[in-house]
Short mmCIF file of C-alpha atoms and ligand atoms in Angstrom, two decimals:
data_model
loop_
_atom_site.label_atom_id
_atom_site.label_comp_id
_atom_site.label_asym_id
_atom_site.label_seq_id
_atom_site.Cartn_x
_atom_site.Cartn_y
_atom_site.Cartn_z
CA UNK A 1 15.54 12.88 27.19
CA UNK A 2 16.14 9.45 25.53
CA UNK A 3 12.91 10.11 23.45
CA UNK A 4 13.73 10.28 19.52
CA UNK A 5 13.47 13.30 17.22
CA UNK A 6 10.85 12.88 14.48
CA UNK A 7 11.53 13.90 10.79
CA UNK A 8 9.20 14.11 8.02
CA UNK A 9 9.37 14.69 4.35
CA UNK A 10 7.43 13.74 1.39
CA UNK A 11 10.06 11.31 0.56
CA UNK A 12 13.86 10.95 0.46
CA UNK A 13 14.61 14.72 0.59
CA UNK A 14 14.49 14.94 4.49
CA UNK A 15 17.47 12.68 4.48
CA UNK A 16 19.53 15.57 3.54
CA UNK A 17 18.49 17.14 7.02
CA UNK A 18 18.70 14.05 8.82
CA UNK A 19 22.22 13.61 7.86
CA UNK A 20 23.12 16.82 9.17
CA UNK A 21 21.30 16.09 12.54
CA UNK A 22 23.25 12.87 12.64
CA UNK A 23 26.44 14.79 12.09
CA UNK A 24 25.64 17.47 14.68
CA UNK A 25 23.93 15.30 17.29
CA UNK A 26 25.44 11.94 17.04
CA UNK A 27 23.79 10.70 20.12
CA UNK A 28 20.28 11.43 19.28
CA UNK A 29 18.02 8.83 17.73
CA UNK A 30 16.06 9.91 14.84
CA UNK A 31 12.60 8.54 13.58
CA UNK A 32 12.15 9.39 9.84
CA UNK A 33 9.22 9.11 7.75
CA UNK A 34 9.09 9.76 3.97
CA UNK A 35 5.48 9.56 2.18
CA UNK A 36 7.12 8.47 -0.83
CA UNK A 37 3.83 6.83 -2.13
CA UNK A 38 2.32 10.26 -2.36
CA UNK A 39 5.34 12.25 -3.38
CA UNK A 40 5.84 14.78 -5.06
CA UNK A 41 3.87 17.10 -2.55
CA UNK A 42 5.05 20.31 -4.68
CA UNK A 43 2.00 20.26 -7.30
CA UNK A 44 -0.59 19.20 -4.31
CA UNK A 45 -3.10 21.61 -2.99
CA UNK A 46 -2.29 23.06 0.40
CA UNK A 47 -5.36 21.19 1.90
CA UNK A 48 -3.78 17.97 0.59
CA UNK A 49 -0.45 18.77 1.86
CA UNK A 50 -1.70 19.75 5.47
CA UNK A 51 -3.79 16.61 5.63
CA UNK A 52 -0.91 14.40 4.53
CA UNK A 53 1.58 16.03 6.90
CA UNK A 54 -0.73 15.66 9.78
CA UNK A 55 -1.05 11.90 9.03
CA UNK A 56 3.08 11.61 9.17
CA UNK A 57 2.98 13.93 12.44
CA UNK A 58 0.39 11.62 13.98
CA UNK A 59 2.29 8.50 13.25
CA UNK A 60 5.58 9.91 14.83
CA UNK A 61 3.62 11.31 17.74
CA UNK A 62 2.48 7.55 18.53
CA UNK A 63 6.25 6.82 18.81
CA UNK A 64 6.71 9.61 21.57
CA UNK A 65 8.87 12.02 19.66
CA UNK A 66 10.35 14.76 21.79
CA UNK A 67 10.73 17.29 18.95
CA UNK A 68 9.34 17.45 15.24
CA UNK A 69 11.76 18.49 12.25
CA UNK A 70 9.26 19.31 9.08
CA UNK A 71 12.23 18.55 6.71
CA UNK A 72 10.08 19.42 3.87
CA UNK A 73 9.82 23.25 2.52
CA UNK A 74 6.54 22.28 0.89
CA UNK A 75 4.81 20.94 4.18
CA UNK A 76 6.91 23.81 6.14
CA UNK A 77 5.29 26.48 3.87
CA UNK A 78 1.73 25.20 4.24
CA UNK A 79 1.42 23.58 7.46
CA UNK A 80 4.18 24.87 9.90
CA UNK A 81 2.01 27.78 11.56
CA UNK A 82 -0.69 24.96 12.37
CA UNK A 83 1.64 22.43 13.83
CA UNK A 84 3.25 25.14 15.96
CA UNK A 85 -0.19 26.12 17.40
CA UNK A 86 -1.40 22.70 17.68
CA UNK A 87 1.50 20.47 19.26
CA UNK A 88 3.12 20.86 22.63
CA UNK A 89 6.48 19.60 21.53
CA UNK A 90 8.88 21.88 19.66
CA UNK A 91 8.52 22.03 15.96
CA UNK A 92 11.00 23.45 13.60
CA UNK A 93 10.75 23.82 9.69
CA UNK A 94 13.30 24.59 7.23
CA UNK A 95 12.62 27.79 5.44
CA UNK A 96 13.36 30.23 8.07
CA UNK A 97 16.96 28.46 8.92
CA UNK A 98 17.47 28.41 5.17
CA UNK A 99 16.60 32.10 4.59
CA UNK A 100 18.82 32.99 7.69
CA UNK A 101 21.81 31.01 6.41
CA UNK A 102 21.55 32.71 2.95
CA UNK A 103 21.48 36.30 4.49
CA UNK A 104 24.51 35.41 6.29
CA UNK A 105 26.49 34.51 3.02
CA UNK A 106 25.20 37.07 0.40
CA UNK A 107 27.40 39.98 -0.13
CA UNK A 108 25.07 41.73 -2.94
CA UNK A 109 21.58 40.98 -1.22
CA UNK A 110 20.43 39.25 -4.40
CA UNK A 111 19.25 35.96 -3.50
CA UNK A 112 17.83 33.13 -5.83
CA UNK A 113 15.57 30.40 -4.48
CA UNK A 114 14.45 27.40 -6.23
CA UNK A 115 11.83 24.93 -4.90
CA UNK A 116 8.59 23.06 -5.73
CA UNK A 117 5.57 25.01 -7.34
CA UNK A 118 3.90 24.75 -3.91
CA UNK A 119 7.05 26.49 -2.15
CA UNK A 120 7.52 29.06 -4.66
CA UNK A 121 3.87 29.93 -5.09
CA UNK A 122 3.49 30.28 -1.25
CA UNK A 123 5.80 32.99 -1.31
CA UNK A 124 7.52 31.75 2.14
CA UNK A 125 10.89 32.53 1.16
CA UNK A 126 10.74 36.17 -0.04
CA UNK A 127 8.35 36.73 3.18
CA UNK A 128 11.06 34.94 5.46
CA UNK A 129 13.97 36.86 3.53
CA UNK A 130 12.29 40.38 3.54
CA UNK A 131 11.38 39.82 7.23
CA UNK A 132 15.27 39.67 8.10
CA UNK A 133 16.27 42.16 5.56
CA UNK A 134 13.46 44.38 3.80
CA UNK A 135 15.70 45.49 0.89
CA UNK A 136 16.86 41.96 -0.31
CA UNK A 137 15.84 41.07 -3.80
CA UNK A 138 14.73 37.64 -4.45
CA UNK A 139 14.48 35.71 -7.85
CA UNK A 140 12.47 32.67 -7.17
CA UNK A 141 11.84 29.83 -9.63
CA UNK A 142 10.00 26.42 -9.40
CA UNK A 143 11.79 23.36 -10.63
CA UNK A 144 8.97 20.68 -10.79
CA UNK A 145 10.89 18.05 -12.56
CA UNK A 146 13.63 17.78 -9.88
CA UNK A 147 11.89 15.82 -7.09
CA UNK A 148 10.43 13.04 -9.37
CA UNK A 149 14.01 12.34 -10.73
CA UNK A 150 15.57 12.35 -7.36
CA UNK A 151 13.01 9.82 -6.05
CA UNK A 152 13.76 7.57 -8.90
CA UNK A 153 17.42 7.71 -8.01
CA UNK A 154 18.63 9.65 -10.97
CA UNK A 155 21.13 11.98 -9.34
CA UNK A 156 23.84 12.02 -12.01
CA UNK A 157 24.46 11.35 -15.76
CA UNK A 158 23.24 12.89 -18.80
CA UNK A 159 19.42 12.95 -18.03
CA UNK A 160 20.21 14.69 -14.60
CA UNK A 161 22.60 17.17 -16.30
CA UNK A 162 19.82 17.87 -19.05
CA UNK A 163 16.85 18.41 -16.70
CA UNK A 164 19.09 20.61 -14.16
CA UNK A 165 20.49 22.86 -17.05
CA UNK A 166 16.87 23.07 -18.55
CA UNK A 167 14.98 24.04 -15.41
CA UNK A 168 17.77 26.50 -14.26
CA UNK A 169 17.80 28.46 -17.50
CA UNK A 170 15.38 31.23 -16.38
CA UNK A 171 17.54 31.91 -13.24
CA UNK A 172 20.85 31.64 -15.03
CA UNK A 173 19.58 34.55 -17.50
CA UNK A 174 19.34 36.73 -14.19
CA UNK A 175 22.83 35.69 -13.14
CA UNK A 176 23.31 38.53 -10.91
CA UNK A 177 22.40 36.53 -7.96
CA UNK A 178 25.32 35.47 -5.76
CA UNK A 179 23.54 33.12 -3.61
CA UNK A 180 21.23 30.28 -4.30
CA UNK A 181 18.98 28.87 -1.83
CA UNK A 182 17.95 24.80 -2.45
CA UNK A 183 14.29 25.50 -1.17
CA UNK A 184 13.53 21.93 -1.36
CA UNK A 185 15.28 19.24 0.77
CA UNK A 186 15.57 16.94 -2.23
CA UNK A 187 17.65 19.32 -4.05
CA UNK A 188 20.96 18.68 -2.12
CA UNK A 189 21.32 15.03 -3.65
CA UNK A 190 21.66 16.98 -6.91
CA UNK A 191 23.90 19.88 -5.37
CA UNK A 192 26.80 19.35 -7.65
CA UNK A 193 24.71 19.28 -11.00
CA UNK A 194 23.04 22.69 -9.70
CA UNK A 195 26.58 23.99 -8.98
CA UNK A 196 27.69 23.07 -12.41
CA UNK A 197 24.90 24.89 -14.18
CA UNK A 198 24.41 27.92 -11.94
CA UNK A 199 28.31 28.51 -11.68
CA UNK A 200 31.24 28.67 -9.12
CA UNK A 201 30.34 32.27 -8.42
CA UNK A 202 27.08 31.53 -6.55
CA UNK A 203 26.90 29.94 -3.07
CA UNK A 204 24.62 27.36 -2.60
CA UNK A 205 22.79 27.07 0.41
CA UNK A 206 20.77 24.18 1.72
CA UNK A 207 19.16 24.13 5.04
CA UNK A 208 19.97 21.13 6.56
CA UNK A 209 23.18 22.55 8.48
CA UNK A 210 21.36 25.77 9.96
CA UNK A 211 18.28 23.75 10.87
CA UNK A 212 20.38 20.97 12.74
CA UNK A 213 22.07 23.78 14.52
CA UNK A 214 18.85 25.22 15.80
CA UNK A 215 17.48 21.91 16.67
CA UNK A 216 20.61 21.20 18.72
CA UNK A 217 19.84 25.12 20.39
CA UNK A 218 16.28 24.24 20.93
CA UNK A 219 16.67 20.96 22.71
CA UNK A 220 19.57 22.34 24.60
CA UNK A 221 17.63 25.29 25.89
CA UNK A 222 14.83 23.15 27.06
CA UNK A 223 17.34 20.65 28.73
CA UNK A 224 15.98 17.85 26.48
CA UNK A 225 19.42 16.70 24.70
CA UNK A 226 20.27 13.21 25.41
CA UNK A 227 23.16 13.56 27.69
CA UNK A 228 24.23 9.72 28.25
CA UNK A 229 26.38 7.69 26.07
CA UNK A 230 24.93 5.49 23.10
CA UNK A 231 25.09 4.68 19.46
CA UNK A 232 21.55 5.58 18.28
CA UNK A 233 19.32 3.13 16.78
CA UNK A 234 17.62 5.26 13.97
CA UNK A 235 14.25 4.09 12.40
CA UNK A 236 13.32 4.78 8.69
CA UNK A 237 9.88 4.27 7.41
CA UNK A 238 8.61 4.86 3.76
CA UNK A 239 4.87 4.65 2.43
CA UNK A 240 6.64 3.89 -0.76
CA UNK A 241 8.98 1.22 -2.39
CA UNK A 242 11.24 -0.04 0.35
CA UNK A 243 14.06 -1.08 -2.12
CA UNK A 244 14.32 2.43 -3.76
CA UNK A 245 14.29 4.25 -0.39
CA UNK A 246 16.80 2.07 0.99
CA UNK A 247 19.38 2.39 -1.74
CA UNK A 248 19.13 6.26 -1.92
CA UNK A 249 19.16 6.49 2.03
CA UNK A 250 21.98 4.07 2.37
CA UNK A 251 24.25 5.79 -0.10
CA UNK A 252 23.16 9.35 1.09
CA UNK A 253 23.78 8.37 4.75
CA UNK A 254 26.72 6.34 3.85
CA UNK A 255 25.65 3.42 6.41
CA UNK A 256 23.42 0.61 5.94
CA UNK A 257 19.80 1.26 7.14
CA UNK A 258 16.74 -0.51 7.68
CA UNK A 259 13.64 0.73 6.33
CA UNK A 260 9.99 -0.37 7.19
CA UNK A 261 6.71 0.39 5.29
CA UNK A 262 4.35 2.71 7.21
CA UNK A 263 0.53 2.82 7.11
CA UNK A 264 -0.88 6.17 7.44
CA UNK A 265 -4.28 6.91 8.97
CA UNK A 266 -6.24 9.96 9.20
N1 DGL B 1 11.51 17.65 -0.06
C1 DGL B 1 10.13 18.43 -0.45
C2 DGL B 1 10.53 19.90 0.06
O1 DGL B 1 11.47 20.23 0.47
C3 DGL B 1 9.79 17.91 -1.65
C4 DGL B 1 8.39 18.26 -1.96
C5 DGL B 1 7.69 17.47 -2.95
O2 DGL B 1 7.29 16.25 -2.67
O3 DGL B 1 7.36 17.93 -4.02
O4 DGL B 1 9.67 20.73 -0.63
#
């Protein structure tokens, strides 16, 4: 019960899920790893993403995690089924929670999805949405420039505004959507830019909140929630630059954090 929850992402994006976990489950300890060195995963092949995901998972398994949160849509789209079938701890991805949250909010059943090339090409969101509601209309769009920009720490200002406006143009032309899923965990870091461009009439969904709720429900059901009293000592690892990760993470989580380098092995 006092074991940590493992959280993985290709970089800093999973912090948007980690912050929700910290808010909803304040006594749980997190171990986070971002594979910043090999980020972005979006343009990579399925084989590469699956291999890198397993390397992060093995790193966390060695730290005795009680549950795995795949806080990366691309890794969820490509590796979740395999992780589910091969791990004996609970595993959750971010796509189904995001799809469920969007269906709850949409009034007109027309939902937009933005994500990496890998996530959009996998069609994981349309599949998840149509499984819940077969008549839903989905407009999906890859936004490959967002992740590299966020990883550089460019979250606002003229460049961020321009990249977001240019990237979302095709979706704006089909502006009948009333709900937009941020199908990449990096995107909540530029949520305000996205909202400005897409307009206030569109509800924006990021899967972090719903994912954290489901983590809480799963651990509760399995009687694995930590039920003592503590201020958890979260651990953060990156395969890339410590200074950039630390700056983005401290700002997003609104607390000073300690980050260490991780070396991943096959
Ligand atoms: N945060 C990852 C996701 O949710 C970004 C993937 C990437 O590195 O391109 O898809």
